[in-house]
Short mmCIF file of C-alpha atoms in Angstrom, two decimals:
data_model
loop_
_atom_site.label_atom_id
_atom_site.label_comp_id
_atom_site.label_asym_id
_atom_site.label_seq_id
_atom_site.Cartn_x
_atom_site.Cartn_y
_atom_site.Cartn_z
CA UNK A 163 -6.28 -11.28 37.69
CA UNK A 164 -2.57 -11.72 36.94
CA UNK A 165 -1.23 -10.05 33.79
CA UNK A 166 -0.14 -13.34 32.21
CA UNK A 167 -3.70 -14.72 32.59
CA UNK A 168 -5.32 -12.04 30.43
CA UNK A 169 -4.65 -13.50 27.00
CA UNK A 170 -5.43 -17.18 27.18
CA UNK A 171 -5.58 -20.06 29.64
CA UNK A 172 -2.94 -22.82 29.36
CA UNK A 173 -3.58 -25.25 26.50
CA UNK A 174 -4.52 -28.28 28.61
CA UNK A 175 -6.88 -26.18 30.74
CA UNK A 176 -8.58 -24.73 27.65
CA UNK A 177 -9.04 -28.11 26.01
CA UNK A 178 -10.31 -29.91 29.09
CA UNK A 179 -12.77 -27.13 29.90
CA UNK A 180 -14.14 -27.04 26.35
CA UNK A 181 -14.39 -30.84 26.15
CA UNK A 182 -16.45 -30.85 29.32
CA UNK A 183 -18.72 -27.91 28.43
CA UNK A 184 -19.64 -29.08 24.91
CA UNK A 185 -21.20 -32.19 26.42
CA UNK A 186 -24.06 -29.95 27.59
CA UNK A 187 -24.00 -26.83 25.35
CA UNK A 188 -26.21 -23.82 26.05
CA UNK A 189 -27.51 -23.82 22.46
CA UNK A 190 -26.34 -24.30 18.86
CA UNK A 191 -25.06 -22.01 16.17
CA UNK A 192 -25.52 -22.96 12.47
CA UNK A 193 -22.49 -22.47 10.23
CA UNK A 194 -21.59 -23.77 6.78
CA UNK A 195 -18.26 -25.64 6.87
CA UNK A 196 -16.82 -27.10 3.66
CA UNK A 197 -20.20 -26.89 1.96
CA UNK A 198 -22.10 -28.60 4.76
CA UNK A 199 -24.31 -26.91 7.37
CA UNK A 200 -23.08 -27.71 10.87
CA UNK A 201 -24.82 -26.93 14.16
CA UNK A 202 -21.97 -25.86 16.40
CA UNK A 203 -22.29 -26.26 20.17
CA UNK A 204 -22.28 -22.90 21.96
CA UNK A 205 -20.72 -22.69 25.42
CA UNK A 206 -19.92 -19.92 27.86
CA UNK A 207 -16.32 -19.39 29.05
CA UNK A 208 -14.32 -16.78 30.95
CA UNK A 209 -13.16 -13.90 28.76
CA UNK A 210 -9.50 -14.69 29.48
CA UNK A 211 -9.75 -18.33 28.36
CA UNK A 212 -9.62 -18.24 24.49
CA UNK A 213 -6.49 -17.29 22.59
CA UNK A 214 -6.20 -15.20 19.44
CA UNK A 215 -5.44 -17.02 16.20
CA UNK A 216 -1.99 -15.78 15.18
CA UNK A 217 -2.39 -17.20 11.68
CA UNK A 218 -5.37 -14.91 11.10
CA UNK A 219 -4.93 -13.52 7.57
CA UNK A 220 -6.36 -10.17 8.62
CA UNK A 221 -3.28 -9.48 10.76
CA UNK A 222 -0.43 -10.98 8.69
CA UNK A 223 0.84 -7.72 7.24
CA UNK A 224 0.38 -5.95 10.57
CA UNK A 225 2.46 -8.63 12.27
CA UNK A 226 5.26 -7.93 9.81
CA UNK A 227 5.01 -4.24 10.61
CA UNK A 228 4.95 -4.94 14.36
CA UNK A 229 8.23 -6.87 14.14
CA UNK A 230 9.85 -4.05 12.15
CA UNK A 231 8.82 -1.55 14.80
CA UNK A 232 9.81 -3.84 17.70
CA UNK A 233 13.27 -5.14 16.76
CA UNK A 234 13.74 -6.35 20.33
CA UNK A 235 11.21 -9.11 19.65
CA UNK A 236 12.27 -12.43 18.04
CA UNK A 237 11.43 -12.74 14.35
CA UNK A 238 9.46 -15.93 15.04
CA UNK A 239 7.29 -14.26 17.70
CA UNK A 240 4.05 -15.01 15.83
CA UNK A 241 4.98 -18.48 14.58
CA UNK A 242 6.97 -20.28 17.30
CA UNK A 243 4.38 -20.67 20.07
CA UNK A 244 0.79 -19.61 19.45
CA UNK A 245 -0.08 -19.69 23.13
CA UNK A 246 2.87 -17.69 24.44
CA UNK A 247 2.04 -14.64 26.52
CA UNK A 248 4.36 -12.36 24.49
CA UNK A 249 2.81 -13.37 21.17
CA UNK A 250 -0.75 -13.09 22.43
CA UNK A 251 -0.09 -9.68 24.01
CA UNK A 252 1.44 -8.42 20.76
CA UNK A 253 -1.53 -9.77 18.80
CA UNK A 254 -3.85 -7.99 21.23
CA UNK A 255 -2.12 -4.67 20.46
CA UNK A 256 -2.56 -5.27 16.73
CA UNK A 257 -6.22 -6.23 17.11
CA UNK A 258 -6.91 -3.13 19.24
CA UNK A 259 -6.05 -0.95 16.25
CA UNK A 260 -8.24 -3.03 13.92
CA UNK A 261 -11.12 -2.95 16.41
CA UNK A 262 -10.84 0.83 16.66
CA UNK A 263 -10.66 1.19 12.86
CA UNK A 264 -13.86 -0.83 12.51
CA UNK A 265 -15.57 1.27 15.21
CA UNK A 266 -16.05 -1.87 17.32
CA UNK A 267 -14.38 -0.38 20.39
CA UNK A 268 -16.77 2.57 20.39
CA UNK A 269 -19.86 0.41 19.81
CA UNK A 270 -19.15 -1.89 22.75
CA UNK A 271 -18.01 1.02 24.91
CA UNK A 272 -21.36 2.69 24.25
CA UNK A 273 -23.27 -0.31 25.59
CA UNK A 274 -23.55 -2.86 22.80
CA UNK A 275 -23.37 -6.42 24.12
CA UNK A 276 -22.41 -9.73 22.53
CA UNK A 277 -25.04 -11.04 20.13
CA UNK A 278 -23.38 -13.75 18.02
CA UNK A 279 -20.85 -16.21 19.44
CA UNK A 280 -17.21 -16.06 18.44
CA UNK A 281 -16.04 -19.15 16.53
CA UNK A 282 -13.29 -21.24 18.14
CA UNK A 283 -11.48 -24.54 17.68
CA UNK A 284 -11.63 -27.31 20.29
CA UNK A 285 -8.36 -25.86 21.63
CA UNK A 286 -9.98 -22.47 22.23
CA UNK A 287 -8.26 -20.71 19.31
CA UNK A 288 -10.47 -17.95 17.90
CA UNK A 289 -11.21 -18.52 14.19
CA UNK A 290 -13.66 -15.65 13.84
CA UNK A 291 -14.26 -12.86 16.34
CA UNK A 292 -10.68 -11.91 17.27
CA UNK A 293 -11.39 -8.16 17.08
CA UNK A 294 -14.56 -8.44 19.14
CA UNK A 295 -12.77 -10.44 21.82
CA UNK A 296 -10.00 -7.84 21.87
CA UNK A 297 -12.51 -5.01 22.33
CA UNK A 298 -14.35 -6.84 25.14
CA UNK A 299 -11.10 -7.62 26.95
CA UNK A 300 -9.89 -4.03 26.68
CA UNK A 301 -13.12 -2.72 28.19
CA UNK A 302 -13.48 -5.41 30.86
CA UNK A 303 -9.86 -5.25 31.99
CA UNK A 304 -10.15 -1.47 32.13
CA UNK A 305 -13.37 -1.42 34.22
CA UNK A 306 -14.60 -4.86 35.33
CA UNK A 307 -17.64 -3.43 37.12
CA UNK A 308 -18.97 -1.28 34.30
CA UNK A 309 -18.36 -4.01 31.73
CA UNK A 310 -19.16 -7.02 33.92
CA UNK A 311 -21.33 -8.41 31.10
CA UNK A 312 -18.10 -9.31 29.31
CA UNK A 313 -16.73 -11.42 32.18
CA UNK A 314 -18.03 -14.47 30.31
CA UNK A 315 -18.39 -14.80 26.53
CA UNK A 316 -20.21 -17.20 24.24
CA UNK A 317 -18.08 -19.30 21.90
CA UNK A 318 -19.17 -21.79 19.23
CA UNK A 319 -16.87 -24.78 18.72
CA UNK A 320 -16.09 -26.10 15.23
CA UNK A 321 -15.67 -29.88 14.76
CA UNK A 322 -12.30 -31.19 15.96
CA UNK A 323 -11.66 -32.75 12.55
CA UNK A 324 -11.46 -29.32 10.90
CA UNK A 325 -7.95 -28.90 9.51
CA UNK A 326 -6.05 -25.70 8.65
CA UNK A 327 -7.59 -25.51 5.17
CA UNK A 328 -11.09 -25.78 6.65
CA UNK A 329 -10.26 -22.99 9.07
CA UNK A 330 -8.99 -20.83 6.20
CA UNK A 331 -12.23 -21.48 4.32
CA UNK A 332 -14.26 -20.36 7.34
CA UNK A 333 -12.15 -17.23 7.60
CA UNK A 334 -12.59 -16.43 3.91
CA UNK A 335 -16.31 -16.93 4.13
CA UNK A 336 -16.90 -14.92 7.30
CA UNK A 337 -14.25 -12.21 7.05
CA UNK A 338 -13.30 -11.54 3.45
CA UNK A 339 -16.26 -11.98 1.10
CA UNK A 340 -17.66 -8.56 0.25
CA UNK A 341 -21.23 -9.64 0.94
CA UNK A 342 -20.33 -9.93 4.61
CA UNK A 343 -17.29 -7.73 5.32
CA UNK A 344 -15.90 -4.58 3.69
CA UNK A 345 -13.20 -3.63 6.21
CA UNK A 346 -10.45 -6.14 5.41
CA UNK A 347 -7.12 -4.40 4.76
CA UNK A 348 -6.37 -4.82 1.07
CA UNK A 349 -2.73 -5.78 1.65
CA UNK A 350 -3.72 -8.40 4.24
CA UNK A 351 -6.10 -9.99 1.74
CA UNK A 352 -3.41 -9.90 -0.95
CA UNK A 353 -0.88 -11.57 1.35
CA UNK A 354 -3.31 -14.41 2.03
CA UNK A 355 -3.82 -14.83 -1.71
CA UNK A 356 -0.06 -14.84 -2.35
CA UNK A 357 0.40 -17.52 0.29
CA UNK A 358 -2.33 -19.66 -1.26
CA UNK A 359 -0.75 -19.13 -4.67
CA UNK A 360 2.63 -20.26 -3.33
CA UNK A 361 0.95 -23.41 -2.02
CA UNK A 362 -0.35 -24.25 -5.50
CA UNK A 363 -3.72 -22.51 -5.78
CA UNK A 364 -4.16 -21.37 -9.39
CA UNK A 365 -5.48 -17.96 -10.39
CA UNK A 366 -8.95 -19.27 -11.30
CA UNK A 367 -9.44 -20.78 -7.86
CA UNK A 368 -8.00 -17.67 -6.19
CA UNK A 369 -10.49 -15.53 -8.09
CA UNK A 370 -13.38 -17.65 -6.85
CA UNK A 371 -12.17 -18.08 -3.27
CA UNK A 372 -11.54 -14.40 -2.69
CA UNK A 373 -14.54 -13.07 -4.57
CA UNK A 374 -12.51 -11.18 -7.19
CA UNK A 375 -14.13 -9.91 -10.42
CA UNK A 376 -12.13 -12.04 -12.85
CA UNK A 377 -8.63 -13.41 -13.52
CA UNK A 378 -7.40 -10.07 -14.82
CA UNK A 379 -8.60 -8.29 -11.69
CA UNK A 380 -6.82 -10.89 -9.54
CA UNK A 381 -3.59 -10.44 -11.48
CA UNK A 382 -3.69 -6.65 -11.18
CA UNK A 383 -4.50 -6.87 -7.46
CA UNK A 384 -1.55 -9.17 -6.73
CA UNK A 385 0.79 -7.02 -8.86
CA UNK A 386 -0.38 -3.95 -6.92
CA UNK A 387 0.58 -5.71 -3.68
CA UNK A 388 4.04 -6.54 -5.05
CA UNK A 389 4.62 -2.94 -6.15
CA UNK A 390 3.42 -1.65 -2.77
CA UNK A 391 6.00 -3.86 -1.09
CA UNK A 392 8.65 -2.58 -3.48
CA UNK A 393 7.63 1.01 -2.77
CA UNK A 394 7.91 0.51 0.99
CA UNK A 395 11.37 -1.02 0.63
CA UNK A 396 12.60 1.78 -1.61
CA UNK A 397 11.41 4.46 0.78
CA UNK A 398 13.13 2.81 3.72
CA UNK A 399 9.91 1.54 5.34
CA UNK A 400 9.90 -2.13 4.42
CA UNK A 401 6.89 -4.12 5.68
CA UNK A 402 5.23 -1.08 7.27
CA UNK A 403 2.00 -1.89 5.47
CA UNK A 404 -0.22 0.57 7.30
CA UNK A 405 1.50 3.32 5.29
CA UNK A 406 -0.25 2.07 2.13
CA UNK A 407 -3.66 1.37 3.71
CA UNK A 408 -5.32 3.97 1.46
CA UNK A 409 -3.25 3.42 -1.69
CA UNK A 410 -4.76 0.25 -3.16
CA UNK A 411 -6.22 1.95 -6.23
CA UNK A 412 -3.07 3.97 -6.88
CA UNK A 413 -0.99 0.79 -6.96
CA UNK A 414 -3.64 -0.95 -9.05
CA UNK A 415 -3.54 1.85 -11.64
CA UNK A 416 0.24 1.81 -11.55
CA UNK A 417 0.33 -1.95 -12.20
CA UNK A 418 -2.11 -1.59 -15.11
CA UNK A 419 -0.23 1.24 -16.80
CA UNK A 420 3.30 0.01 -16.17
CA UNK A 421 2.82 -3.21 -18.12
CA UNK A 422 1.84 -1.17 -21.21
CA UNK A 423 5.30 0.45 -21.36
CA UNK A 424 7.88 -1.54 -23.30
CA UNK A 425 11.22 0.25 -22.71
CA UNK A 426 12.82 -0.64 -19.39
CA UNK A 427 14.30 2.81 -18.75
CA UNK A 428 10.92 4.37 -19.51
CA UNK A 429 9.28 1.99 -17.01
CA UNK A 430 11.83 3.21 -14.48
CA UNK A 431 10.93 6.85 -15.07
CA UNK A 432 7.21 6.09 -14.78
CA UNK A 433 7.74 4.17 -11.54
CA UNK A 434 9.88 6.94 -10.07
CA UNK A 435 7.28 9.60 -10.87
CA UNK A 436 4.33 7.62 -9.51
CA UNK A 437 6.16 6.55 -6.36
CA UNK A 438 7.19 10.17 -5.83
CA UNK A 439 3.54 11.31 -5.97
CA UNK A 440 2.39 8.48 -3.69
CA UNK A 441 5.05 9.44 -1.17
CA UNK A 442 4.09 13.12 -1.31
CA UNK A 443 0.29 13.09 -1.32
CA UNK A 444 0.27 16.75 -0.40
CA UNK A 445 1.81 17.57 -3.76
CA UNK A 446 -1.38 16.55 -5.59
CA UNK A 447 -4.82 17.73 -4.55
CA UNK A 448 -7.01 15.29 -6.51
CA UNK A 449 -7.42 11.53 -6.34
CA UNK A 450 -3.98 10.19 -7.08
CA UNK A 451 -5.13 7.12 -8.95
CA UNK A 452 -6.95 9.35 -11.46
CA UNK A 453 -3.75 11.06 -12.58
CA UNK A 454 -1.64 7.89 -13.00
CA UNK A 455 -3.03 7.03 -16.48
CA UNK A 456 -2.38 10.66 -17.47
CA UNK A 457 1.25 10.30 -16.36
CA UNK A 458 1.64 7.24 -18.56
CA UNK A 459 -0.09 8.92 -21.52
CA UNK A 460 2.04 12.08 -21.29
CA UNK A 461 5.27 10.48 -20.12
CA UNK A 462 7.36 11.82 -23.01
CA UNK A 463 6.14 15.39 -22.46
CA UNK A 464 6.81 15.06 -18.73
CA UNK A 465 10.28 13.75 -19.55
CA UNK A 466 11.01 16.79 -21.73
CA UNK A 467 9.89 19.21 -19.01
CA UNK A 468 11.89 17.33 -16.37
CA UNK A 469 14.90 17.35 -18.68
CA UNK A 470 14.63 21.13 -19.15
CA UNK A 471 14.41 21.57 -15.39
CA UNK A 472 17.43 19.33 -14.88
CA UNK A 473 19.49 21.19 -17.48
CA UNK A 474 18.56 24.52 -15.90
CA UNK A 475 20.09 23.50 -12.56
CA UNK A 476 22.89 21.31 -13.86
CA UNK A 477 25.38 24.10 -14.64
CA UNK A 478 25.35 26.70 -11.84
CA UNK A 479 26.92 30.11 -12.42
CA UNK A 480 30.72 30.18 -12.31
CA UNK A 481 31.15 26.47 -13.07
CA UNK A 482 32.04 24.70 -16.27
CA UNK A 483 29.72 21.96 -17.49
CA UNK A 484 32.45 19.40 -16.75
CA UNK A 485 32.80 20.55 -13.12
CA UNK A 486 29.06 20.57 -12.61
CA UNK A 487 28.62 17.11 -14.09
CA UNK A 488 31.15 15.69 -11.64
CA UNK A 489 29.28 17.26 -8.74
CA UNK A 490 25.82 16.20 -9.95
CA UNK A 491 26.91 12.63 -10.68
CA UNK A 492 26.67 12.07 -6.94
CA UNK A 493 23.39 13.28 -5.51
CA UNK A 494 21.64 16.06 -3.69
CA UNK A 495 23.12 17.34 -0.44
CA UNK A 496 22.58 14.99 2.53
CA UNK A 497 21.87 11.90 0.39
CA UNK A 498 23.97 8.76 -0.01
CA UNK A 499 23.67 6.14 -2.76
CA UNK A 500 23.91 2.36 -2.66
CA UNK A 501 25.49 1.65 -6.03
CA UNK A 502 24.44 -1.99 -6.05
CA UNK A 503 20.71 -1.34 -6.34
CA UNK A 504 20.56 2.40 -6.92
CA UNK A 505 18.93 2.86 -3.52
CA UNK A 506 18.86 6.42 -2.20
CA UNK A 507 18.56 6.98 1.53
CA UNK A 508 18.41 10.30 3.36
CA UNK A 509 21.11 10.69 6.01
CA UNK A 510 18.71 12.43 8.36
CA UNK A 511 16.26 10.98 10.84
CA UNK A 512 14.34 8.89 8.29
CA UNK A 513 11.17 11.00 8.24
CA UNK A 514 11.96 12.62 4.90
CA UNK A 515 13.42 9.86 2.76
CA UNK A 516 14.29 10.58 -0.85
CA UNK A 517 12.49 8.39 -3.31
CA UNK A 518 13.96 5.63 -5.41
CA UNK A 519 13.05 4.14 -8.72
CA UNK A 520 13.16 0.46 -9.63
CA UNK A 521 16.07 -1.45 -11.08
CA UNK A 522 19.38 0.32 -11.69
CA UNK A 523 19.12 1.71 -15.23
CA UNK A 524 22.47 3.06 -16.38
CA UNK A 525 21.67 3.68 -20.05
CA UNK A 526 18.74 4.77 -22.17
CA UNK A 527 17.06 7.99 -23.13
CA UNK A 528 15.23 8.42 -19.81
CA UNK A 529 17.95 7.25 -17.41
CA UNK A 530 19.62 10.57 -16.64
CA UNK A 531 16.35 12.37 -15.86
CA UNK A 532 15.22 9.43 -13.72
CA UNK A 533 18.41 9.58 -11.67
CA UNK A 534 18.07 13.35 -11.31
CA UNK A 535 14.59 12.87 -9.80
CA UNK A 536 15.75 10.05 -7.54
CA UNK A 537 18.74 12.05 -6.31
CA UNK A 538 16.74 15.17 -5.52
CA UNK A 539 18.33 17.27 -8.27
CA UNK A 540 14.87 18.10 -9.64
CA UNK A 541 12.51 19.60 -7.09
CA UNK A 542 8.77 20.31 -7.30
CA UNK A 543 8.27 17.04 -9.17
CA UNK A 544 4.53 16.84 -8.40
CA UNK A 545 4.02 20.38 -9.65
CA UNK A 546 5.91 19.74 -12.89
CA UNK A 547 3.91 16.56 -13.52
CA UNK A 548 0.51 18.18 -12.99
CA UNK A 549 1.42 21.32 -14.96
CA UNK A 550 2.68 19.25 -17.88
CA UNK A 551 -0.47 17.14 -17.95
CA UNK A 552 -2.70 20.23 -17.81
CA UNK A 553 -0.70 21.85 -20.63
CA UNK A 554 -0.87 18.72 -22.76
CA UNK A 555 -4.62 18.46 -22.32
CA UNK A 556 -4.99 22.09 -23.38
CA UNK A 557 -2.73 21.52 -26.38
CA UNK A 558 -4.65 18.42 -27.40
CA UNK A 559 -7.89 20.40 -27.28
CA UNK A 560 -6.37 23.16 -29.42
CA UNK A 561 -4.82 20.65 -31.82
CA UNK A 562 -8.27 19.68 -33.00
CA UNK A 563 -8.64 23.06 -34.71
CA UNK A 564 -7.08 24.04 -38.05
CA UNK A 565 -5.52 27.14 -36.48
CA UNK A 566 -3.45 25.22 -33.96
CA UNK A 567 -0.07 25.70 -35.68
CA UNK A 568 -0.37 29.44 -36.23
CA UNK A 569 -1.83 29.84 -32.75
CA UNK A 570 1.15 28.15 -31.12
CA UNK A 571 3.61 30.13 -33.24
CA UNK A 572 1.85 33.38 -32.29
CA UNK A 573 2.15 32.50 -28.61
CA UNK A 574 5.84 31.61 -29.04
CA UNK A 575 6.50 34.85 -30.91
CA UNK A 576 4.79 36.84 -28.16
CA UNK A 577 6.80 35.12 -25.43
CA UNK A 578 10.08 35.65 -27.31
CA UNK A 579 9.32 39.33 -27.91
CA UNK A 580 8.57 39.71 -24.21
CA UNK A 581 11.90 38.05 -23.39
CA UNK A 582 13.71 40.52 -25.68
CA UNK A 583 11.88 43.53 -24.30
CA UNK A 584 12.20 42.69 -20.61
CA UNK A 585 14.78 39.96 -20.17
CA UNK A 586 17.98 41.34 -21.69
CA UNK A 587 19.21 42.94 -18.49
CA UNK A 588 22.20 42.47 -16.21
CA UNK A 589 19.88 41.06 -13.53
CA UNK A 590 18.70 38.10 -15.67
CA UNK A 591 20.01 34.65 -14.79
CA UNK A 592 21.52 33.11 -17.94
CA UNK A 593 21.70 29.57 -16.57
CA UNK A 594 20.24 27.20 -19.19
CA UNK A 595 19.51 29.98 -21.70
CA UNK A 596 21.83 28.56 -24.37
CA UNK A 597 20.15 25.19 -24.18
CA UNK A 598 16.69 26.74 -24.49
CA UNK A 599 17.80 28.73 -27.57
CA UNK A 600 19.05 25.49 -29.14
CA UNK A 601 15.72 23.78 -28.40
CA UNK A 602 13.85 26.69 -30.04
CA UNK A 603 16.14 26.63 -33.09
CA UNK A 604 15.63 22.86 -33.49
CA UNK A 605 11.85 23.29 -33.30
CA UNK A 606 11.88 26.15 -35.82
CA UNK A 607 13.98 24.08 -38.24
CA UNK A 608 11.53 21.18 -37.98
CA UNK A 609 8.59 23.52 -38.73
CA UNK A 610 10.47 25.19 -41.60
CA UNK A 611 11.37 21.82 -43.17
CA UNK A 612 7.75 20.68 -42.88
CA UNK A 613 6.48 23.95 -44.36
CA UNK A 614 8.93 23.80 -47.31
CA UNK A 615 7.85 20.25 -48.06
CA UNK A 616 4.17 21.21 -47.86
CA UNK A 617 4.61 24.29 -50.09
CA UNK A 618 6.61 22.27 -52.63
CA UNK A 619 3.75 19.84 -53.21
#
C-alpha cells in the first residue's frame, strides 16, 4: 500500500463505493438522529477508505496546538481541504494520542476486535469512531498479518440529508454526554460550546446540549476556558492546550473567586498568584483547586507578607534606596518586559518562563507587589502563599478565644527578646530591619490607642 493511500480514498471513489454498497447492506444499526430513530445501513469497506472528520470537536484544541508546534504547516491545514493527505496524516497523529489516552490502542493491540460500526457520512467522513479507526490503522499498518481482522471495517451510513448541525448533534450525543463518555478533553468541549455561542446559541440551550448542571455552571466553565487561554498566552505557550489538561477545576475555582474581587489591581494580584501556582505545581503538594479559595480569602495577608519579602530584597547592602529602586524598576536578571501589555518573557530557552499577571496595572495598593512577583523579584512565592494561609488559619482559630490578644503579644515579646539576645551581632544582616521596626511600632501604636479607648470607657 502506498503511503498516500493510508488515510482515505479519493472523494469520488469513496462516494461511488458507498452508494453501491448501501444498496445491499450487511445489516442495520439503530441510531437516534434529530429526535428520530433511524436504521442506518451497515457496510464493510477497506480500512484505508474512510477519512477522519477534521471538524471533530474532540480535536479542535489539539489542532491548534499541532499548528503551534509545526510552524512549517499552513495555518489552514485543517480547514482548507478535508481530504488532503497532509491534513489527514496530521489528524491521525492527533488521534493516536487520544486513542492511547483512552486505552484504546492497548485494548485492540491485546486482541479486542470491532464490535460496533463507526458512523460515517455518505462521503465516507467519520462522524463517530475516529479514535477507533486510528487505532486499527496503526496496528494494521504496523503488522498486516497479525491484525488482518482490521483489513476491512464496518461503517454505518447516516442519511445524506444530514447537515452540519445534525452531525454536531450526533457528536454531542455519542461523544460528549456524560452518560456515554467521560474522556472528552475539557478544553475541547469548551471550545465547541464557545463556537456554538458565537453562532447564536444562548446559555440555556448550551446548558442543555452539553449536559451542564445549570446556567451558572456553564458560565463558570466557559470563563475557566477563557482564563486557561489567557494563562497559556502569558506563559509563552499560546494554544498548547494539553498543558492544561488536568487544570479544569483550578481554572473553575479561579473564575469563581476572581469575580468576587472588586478592585482591579487586587484582581491582578490574585491572578498572578494563582497562575504562578498553576505553573509551578511542584510548589504545592495538595490539590491546587482546594487552596484557590483560601488565596482569595487571605489575599490581604498574603499581600502583606509578599510586601515584606519585597522590601527585604529591595535595598541590598551598600546601595541607597534610590539606586535600588532604579535597578528593581526593570526586572529580575535574564528577563525582558513588553511595556505594552506588561508581558514578561524569559530570555532563555523557553522552558522556564517567568509568569505574568493580567492587564497592566500601574497604580493601586497591590500593583508594586504584583509587579515584583511577575518580574521574579520575590522568590518562593508558593511557599509564602501556603505559609501565610496556614498562619492565618491558626490565627483565626486562636482569635476565637478571649486570650488571643495577650497570647499574640506574649509571642511577639518573646520573639523580640530573642532578637535582642541573639541578633545584635556584627554578623546579622540589617537589610529591611528599619522597615520591620516601623511596622512593629505602627502595630503597637494601634494596640495602645485601642487599649486607651477601652480603658477610658
